């Protein structure tokens, strides 16, 4: 299940869903279901944009929307959808609303996760995502998505398929089902978000699960 929580910012809907539509063959290949969460039910502009985007994508890829009755925050929104994924025995791929997915990224993340049974978490490379940023220099962080992806394509071949890292980054995070079944979901004491993924990864790390960066996958992040 590809879980995307939204709060305000209706303008983010079109770029992200356009990128998912452009990668519909990849989503179908991976048996993905897209789950969009509206966490600002009083935002009519977001509701309209999200409903139209979900309807359009659902023609090509299984897509559904969760409408929170009130604003419950990032962590609880994600957990609502993650519980459904666990019940359906599906892996989770968490995706921020301010992202653009480029070809092969989801496939490559899944491939890296399958490299080792103890890789429990995988993030892609990005223009603006702390330790996932590649190239890492500040001047590459705010360029437009297409130019950023072109630079990445020129350089990523110099990197191995993946690196093991202390933690992954929640802007785009693949989590294996068995990790969620054994260690649970995000700790809701983190409220609106930030560091909840670190806590879950550290919890699983105590039992040997690792995080990895998929060096040949790219997801743009506005930040």
mmCIF file of C-alpha atoms in Angstrom:
data_model
loop_
_atom_site.group_PDB
_atom_site.id
_atom_site.type_symbol
_atom_site.label_atom_id
_atom_site.label_comp_id
_atom_site.label_asym_id
_atom_site.label_seq_id
_atom_site.Cartn_x
_atom_site.Cartn_y
_atom_site.Cartn_z
ATOM 1 C CA UNK A 1 0.000 0.000 0.000
ATOM 2 C CA UNK A 2 1.386 3.372 -1.072
ATOM 3 C CA UNK A 3 0.185 5.735 1.685
ATOM 4 C CA UNK A 4 0.069 9.489 1.023
ATOM 5 C CA UNK A 5 -1.224 11.830 3.759
ATOM 6 C CA UNK A 6 -2.366 15.307 2.691
ATOM 7 C CA UNK A 7 -2.866 18.418 4.822
ATOM 8 C CA UNK A 8 -3.807 21.661 3.033
ATOM 9 C CA UNK A 9 -1.637 22.544 -0.020
ATOM 10 C CA UNK A 10 -4.040 21.450 -2.771
ATOM 11 C CA UNK A 11 -1.436 22.529 -5.331
ATOM 12 C CA UNK A 12 0.698 19.510 -4.417
ATOM 13 C CA UNK A 13 -1.929 17.026 -5.588
ATOM 14 C CA UNK A 14 -1.529 17.390 -9.356
ATOM 15 C CA UNK A 15 2.289 17.030 -9.650
ATOM 16 C CA UNK A 16 2.358 13.966 -7.415
ATOM 17 C CA UNK A 17 -0.618 12.200 -8.989
ATOM 18 C CA UNK A 18 0.631 13.046 -12.481
ATOM 19 C CA UNK A 19 3.900 11.277 -11.629
ATOM 20 C CA UNK A 20 2.000 8.255 -10.294
ATOM 21 C CA UNK A 21 -0.096 8.107 -13.444
ATOM 22 C CA UNK A 22 3.052 8.255 -15.577
ATOM 23 C CA UNK A 23 4.374 5.287 -13.580
ATOM 24 C CA UNK A 24 1.114 3.305 -13.651
ATOM 25 C CA UNK A 25 2.724 0.266 -15.313
ATOM 26 C CA UNK A 26 5.266 0.081 -12.503
ATOM 27 C CA UNK A 27 2.538 0.451 -9.863
ATOM 28 C CA UNK A 28 0.566 -2.373 -11.467
ATOM 29 C CA UNK A 29 3.687 -4.545 -11.744
ATOM 30 C CA UNK A 30 4.263 -4.156 -7.996
ATOM 31 C CA UNK A 31 0.548 -4.741 -7.188
ATOM 32 C CA UNK A 32 0.362 -1.330 -5.500
ATOM 33 C CA UNK A 33 -2.773 0.184 -4.059
ATOM 34 C CA UNK A 34 -2.585 3.961 -3.622
ATOM 35 C CA UNK A 35 -4.167 5.263 -0.403
ATOM 36 C CA UNK A 36 -4.606 9.066 -0.230
ATOM 37 C CA UNK A 37 -5.528 10.537 3.168
ATOM 38 C CA UNK A 38 -7.268 13.892 3.518
ATOM 39 C CA UNK A 39 -6.368 15.202 6.984
ATOM 40 C CA UNK A 40 -7.920 18.644 6.485
ATOM 41 C CA UNK A 41 -11.641 17.918 5.954
ATOM 42 C CA UNK A 42 -12.543 21.621 6.098
ATOM 43 C CA UNK A 43 -10.360 22.407 3.042
ATOM 44 C CA UNK A 44 -12.759 22.323 0.098
ATOM 45 C CA UNK A 45 -10.012 23.010 -2.441
ATOM 46 C CA UNK A 46 -7.981 20.019 -1.276
ATOM 47 C CA UNK A 47 -11.036 17.762 -1.183
ATOM 48 C CA UNK A 48 -11.944 18.697 -4.743
ATOM 49 C CA UNK A 49 -8.400 18.233 -6.085
ATOM 50 C CA UNK A 50 -7.831 14.980 -4.224
ATOM 51 C CA UNK A 51 -11.178 13.451 -5.206
ATOM 52 C CA UNK A 52 -10.561 14.227 -8.880
ATOM 53 C CA UNK A 53 -7.004 12.847 -8.733
ATOM 54 C CA UNK A 54 -8.089 9.648 -6.979
ATOM 55 C CA UNK A 55 -10.875 9.093 -9.503
ATOM 56 C CA UNK A 56 -8.498 9.643 -12.428
ATOM 57 C CA UNK A 57 -5.735 7.343 -11.144
ATOM 58 C CA UNK A 58 -8.175 4.611 -10.095
ATOM 59 C CA UNK A 59 -8.904 3.930 -13.772
ATOM 60 C CA UNK A 60 -5.347 2.569 -14.080
ATOM 61 C CA UNK A 61 -4.286 1.639 -10.524
ATOM 62 C CA UNK A 62 -6.315 0.602 -7.442
ATOM 63 C CA UNK A 63 -6.719 3.880 -5.552
ATOM 64 C CA UNK A 64 -8.834 4.921 -2.602
ATOM 65 C CA UNK A 65 -9.217 7.912 -0.295
ATOM 66 C CA UNK A 66 -9.480 8.069 3.486
ATOM 67 C CA UNK A 67 -11.256 11.198 4.710
ATOM 68 C CA UNK A 68 -10.517 11.990 8.334
ATOM 69 C CA UNK A 69 -13.530 13.469 10.106
ATOM 70 C CA UNK A 70 -11.187 15.944 11.804
ATOM 71 C CA UNK A 71 -7.515 16.848 11.646
ATOM 72 C CA UNK A 72 -5.653 14.089 13.534
ATOM 73 C CA UNK A 73 -2.089 14.802 12.394
ATOM 74 C CA UNK A 74 0.479 13.026 10.249
ATOM 75 C CA UNK A 75 1.347 10.088 12.508
ATOM 76 C CA UNK A 76 -2.209 9.006 13.308
ATOM 77 C CA UNK A 77 -3.217 9.433 9.665
ATOM 78 C CA UNK A 78 -0.415 7.163 8.504
ATOM 79 C CA UNK A 79 -1.155 4.627 11.234
ATOM 80 C CA UNK A 80 -4.814 4.410 10.192
ATOM 81 C CA UNK A 81 -3.777 3.318 6.705
ATOM 82 C CA UNK A 82 -0.890 1.169 7.970
ATOM 83 C CA UNK A 83 -3.268 -0.879 10.140
ATOM 84 C CA UNK A 84 -5.351 -1.584 7.046
ATOM 85 C CA UNK A 85 -2.223 -2.634 5.134
ATOM 86 C CA UNK A 86 -1.153 -4.999 7.917
ATOM 87 C CA UNK A 87 -4.632 -6.535 8.057
ATOM 88 C CA UNK A 88 -4.420 -7.126 4.289
ATOM 89 C CA UNK A 89 -0.845 -8.487 4.711
ATOM 90 C CA UNK A 90 0.762 -5.840 2.522
ATOM 91 C CA UNK A 91 4.045 -3.933 2.723
ATOM 92 C CA UNK A 92 3.820 -0.168 3.248
ATOM 93 C CA UNK A 93 5.388 2.595 1.192
ATOM 94 C CA UNK A 94 4.957 5.961 2.881
ATOM 95 C CA UNK A 95 5.102 8.981 0.567
ATOM 96 C CA UNK A 96 4.914 12.671 1.451
ATOM 97 C CA UNK A 97 2.463 14.855 -0.465
ATOM 98 C CA UNK A 98 5.276 17.207 -1.607
ATOM 99 C CA UNK A 99 7.020 14.583 -3.742
ATOM 100 C CA UNK A 100 7.298 13.613 -7.411
ATOM 101 C CA UNK A 101 8.039 9.962 -8.232
ATOM 102 C CA UNK A 102 10.407 9.211 -11.121
ATOM 103 C CA UNK A 103 10.531 6.022 -13.243
ATOM 104 C CA UNK A 104 11.908 2.896 -11.634
ATOM 105 C CA UNK A 105 12.081 4.346 -8.109
ATOM 106 C CA UNK A 106 9.452 2.108 -6.524
ATOM 107 C CA UNK A 107 10.693 -0.991 -8.344
ATOM 108 C CA UNK A 108 14.276 -0.311 -7.241
ATOM 109 C CA UNK A 109 13.285 0.257 -3.609
ATOM 110 C CA UNK A 110 11.420 -3.060 -3.598
ATOM 111 C CA UNK A 111 14.465 -4.753 -5.188
ATOM 112 C CA UNK A 112 16.807 -3.384 -2.504
ATOM 113 C CA UNK A 113 14.420 -4.517 0.231
ATOM 114 C CA UNK A 114 14.580 -8.037 -1.220
ATOM 115 C CA UNK A 115 18.403 -8.111 -1.228
ATOM 116 C CA UNK A 116 18.587 -9.157 2.412
ATOM 117 C CA UNK A 117 15.877 -10.415 4.791
ATOM 118 C CA UNK A 118 17.188 -8.021 7.439
ATOM 119 C CA UNK A 119 16.743 -4.900 5.298
ATOM 120 C CA UNK A 120 13.461 -3.748 6.790
ATOM 121 C CA UNK A 121 13.380 -0.135 5.604
ATOM 122 C CA UNK A 122 14.368 1.528 2.320
ATOM 123 C CA UNK A 123 14.413 5.154 1.165
ATOM 124 C CA UNK A 124 15.377 6.431 -2.292
ATOM 125 C CA UNK A 125 17.780 9.198 -3.175
ATOM 126 C CA UNK A 126 16.394 12.708 -3.559
ATOM 127 C CA UNK A 127 17.250 16.342 -4.143
ATOM 128 C CA UNK A 128 16.238 17.471 -0.645
ATOM 129 C CA UNK A 129 15.932 14.769 2.013
ATOM 130 C CA UNK A 130 18.796 15.042 4.524
ATOM 131 C CA UNK A 131 20.957 11.891 4.291
ATOM 132 C CA UNK A 132 19.116 10.778 1.110
ATOM 133 C CA UNK A 133 20.161 13.920 -0.789
ATOM 134 C CA UNK A 134 22.348 13.249 -3.829
ATOM 135 C CA UNK A 135 24.271 15.235 -4.851
ATOM 136 C CA UNK A 136 24.524 16.447 -1.245
ATOM 137 C CA UNK A 137 25.526 20.066 -1.904
ATOM 138 C CA UNK A 138 23.041 22.782 -0.972
ATOM 139 C CA UNK A 139 22.890 24.276 -4.492
ATOM 140 C CA UNK A 140 21.175 21.140 -5.845
ATOM 141 C CA UNK A 141 18.275 21.169 -3.389
ATOM 142 C CA UNK A 142 15.921 23.734 -4.918
ATOM 143 C CA UNK A 143 16.217 23.111 -8.661
ATOM 144 C CA UNK A 144 13.165 21.882 -10.562
ATOM 145 C CA UNK A 145 12.257 18.160 -10.633
ATOM 146 C CA UNK A 146 13.282 17.346 -14.206
ATOM 147 C CA UNK A 147 16.678 19.031 -13.940
ATOM 148 C CA UNK A 148 17.264 17.408 -10.565
ATOM 149 C CA UNK A 149 16.468 13.967 -11.978
ATOM 150 C CA UNK A 150 18.759 14.551 -14.984
ATOM 151 C CA UNK A 151 21.686 15.369 -12.674
ATOM 152 C CA UNK A 152 20.928 12.308 -10.575
ATOM 153 C CA UNK A 153 20.905 10.076 -13.666
ATOM 154 C CA UNK A 154 24.354 11.350 -14.670
ATOM 155 C CA UNK A 155 25.842 10.466 -11.286
ATOM 156 C CA UNK A 156 23.969 7.519 -9.761
ATOM 157 C CA UNK A 157 25.862 4.947 -11.825
ATOM 158 C CA UNK A 158 28.934 5.678 -9.719
ATOM 159 C CA UNK A 159 27.142 4.409 -6.619
ATOM 160 C CA UNK A 160 26.539 0.775 -5.618
ATOM 161 C CA UNK A 161 22.957 -0.498 -5.642
ATOM 162 C CA UNK A 162 22.464 0.434 -1.997
ATOM 163 C CA UNK A 163 24.117 1.635 1.188
ATOM 164 C CA UNK A 164 23.225 0.524 4.689
ATOM 165 C CA UNK A 165 22.546 3.598 6.837
ATOM 166 C CA UNK A 166 21.627 4.355 10.466
ATOM 167 C CA UNK A 167 18.078 5.375 9.532
ATOM 168 C CA UNK A 168 15.905 6.044 6.505
ATOM 169 C CA UNK A 169 13.791 9.159 5.868
ATOM 170 C CA UNK A 170 10.001 9.362 6.091
ATOM 171 C CA UNK A 171 9.477 11.511 2.986
ATOM 172 C CA UNK A 172 9.539 8.226 1.043
ATOM 173 C CA UNK A 173 9.913 5.078 3.108
ATOM 174 C CA UNK A 174 9.346 1.419 2.221
ATOM 175 C CA UNK A 175 8.604 -0.780 5.272
ATOM 176 C CA UNK A 176 8.345 -4.546 5.083
ATOM 177 C CA UNK A 177 5.177 -6.160 6.384
ATOM 178 C CA UNK A 178 7.083 -8.486 8.733
ATOM 179 C CA UNK A 179 8.677 -5.470 10.455
ATOM 180 C CA UNK A 180 5.271 -3.870 11.020
ATOM 181 C CA UNK A 181 3.839 -7.151 12.288
ATOM 182 C CA UNK A 182 6.692 -7.678 14.749
ATOM 183 C CA UNK A 183 7.387 -4.125 15.948
ATOM 184 C CA UNK A 184 4.122 -2.290 15.373
ATOM 185 C CA UNK A 185 3.464 1.050 13.740
ATOM 186 C CA UNK A 186 4.554 4.614 14.456
ATOM 187 C CA UNK A 187 4.500 5.831 18.066
ATOM 188 C CA UNK A 188 1.635 8.333 18.238
ATOM 189 C CA UNK A 189 3.319 10.305 21.015
ATOM 190 C CA UNK A 190 5.217 11.990 18.154
ATOM 191 C CA UNK A 191 1.977 13.808 17.337
ATOM 192 C CA UNK A 192 2.178 15.900 14.192
ATOM 193 C CA UNK A 193 5.309 14.114 13.029
ATOM 194 C CA UNK A 194 9.138 14.212 12.813
ATOM 195 C CA UNK A 195 11.348 11.448 14.213
ATOM 196 C CA UNK A 196 8.592 8.832 14.346
ATOM 197 C CA UNK A 197 10.358 6.864 11.591
ATOM 198 C CA UNK A 198 13.683 7.061 13.463
ATOM 199 C CA UNK A 199 12.071 5.611 16.576
ATOM 200 C CA UNK A 200 10.502 2.705 14.679
ATOM 201 C CA UNK A 201 13.733 1.957 12.819
ATOM 202 C CA UNK A 202 15.791 2.043 16.041
ATOM 203 C CA UNK A 203 13.236 -0.271 17.688
ATOM 204 C CA UNK A 204 13.627 -2.810 14.868
ATOM 205 C CA UNK A 205 17.398 -2.291 14.702
ATOM 206 C CA UNK A 206 17.770 -3.761 18.200
ATOM 207 C CA UNK A 207 16.698 -7.076 16.678
ATOM 208 C CA UNK A 208 18.950 -6.790 13.629
ATOM 209 C CA UNK A 209 16.774 -5.049 11.029
ATOM 210 C CA UNK A 210 18.585 -2.440 8.956
ATOM 211 C CA UNK A 211 17.760 0.621 6.868
ATOM 212 C CA UNK A 212 19.106 1.091 3.356
ATOM 213 C CA UNK A 213 19.278 3.783 0.702
ATOM 214 C CA UNK A 214 18.347 2.638 -2.803
ATOM 215 C CA UNK A 215 21.039 4.532 -4.686
ATOM 216 C CA UNK A 216 19.488 4.056 -8.132
ATOM 217 C CA UNK A 217 15.986 5.239 -7.134
ATOM 218 C CA UNK A 218 14.990 8.929 -7.195
ATOM 219 C CA UNK A 219 11.997 10.705 -5.672
ATOM 220 C CA UNK A 220 11.906 14.501 -5.806
ATOM 221 C CA UNK A 221 11.055 16.265 -2.529
ATOM 222 C CA UNK A 222 9.989 19.893 -2.256
ATOM 223 C CA UNK A 223 10.662 19.829 1.475
#
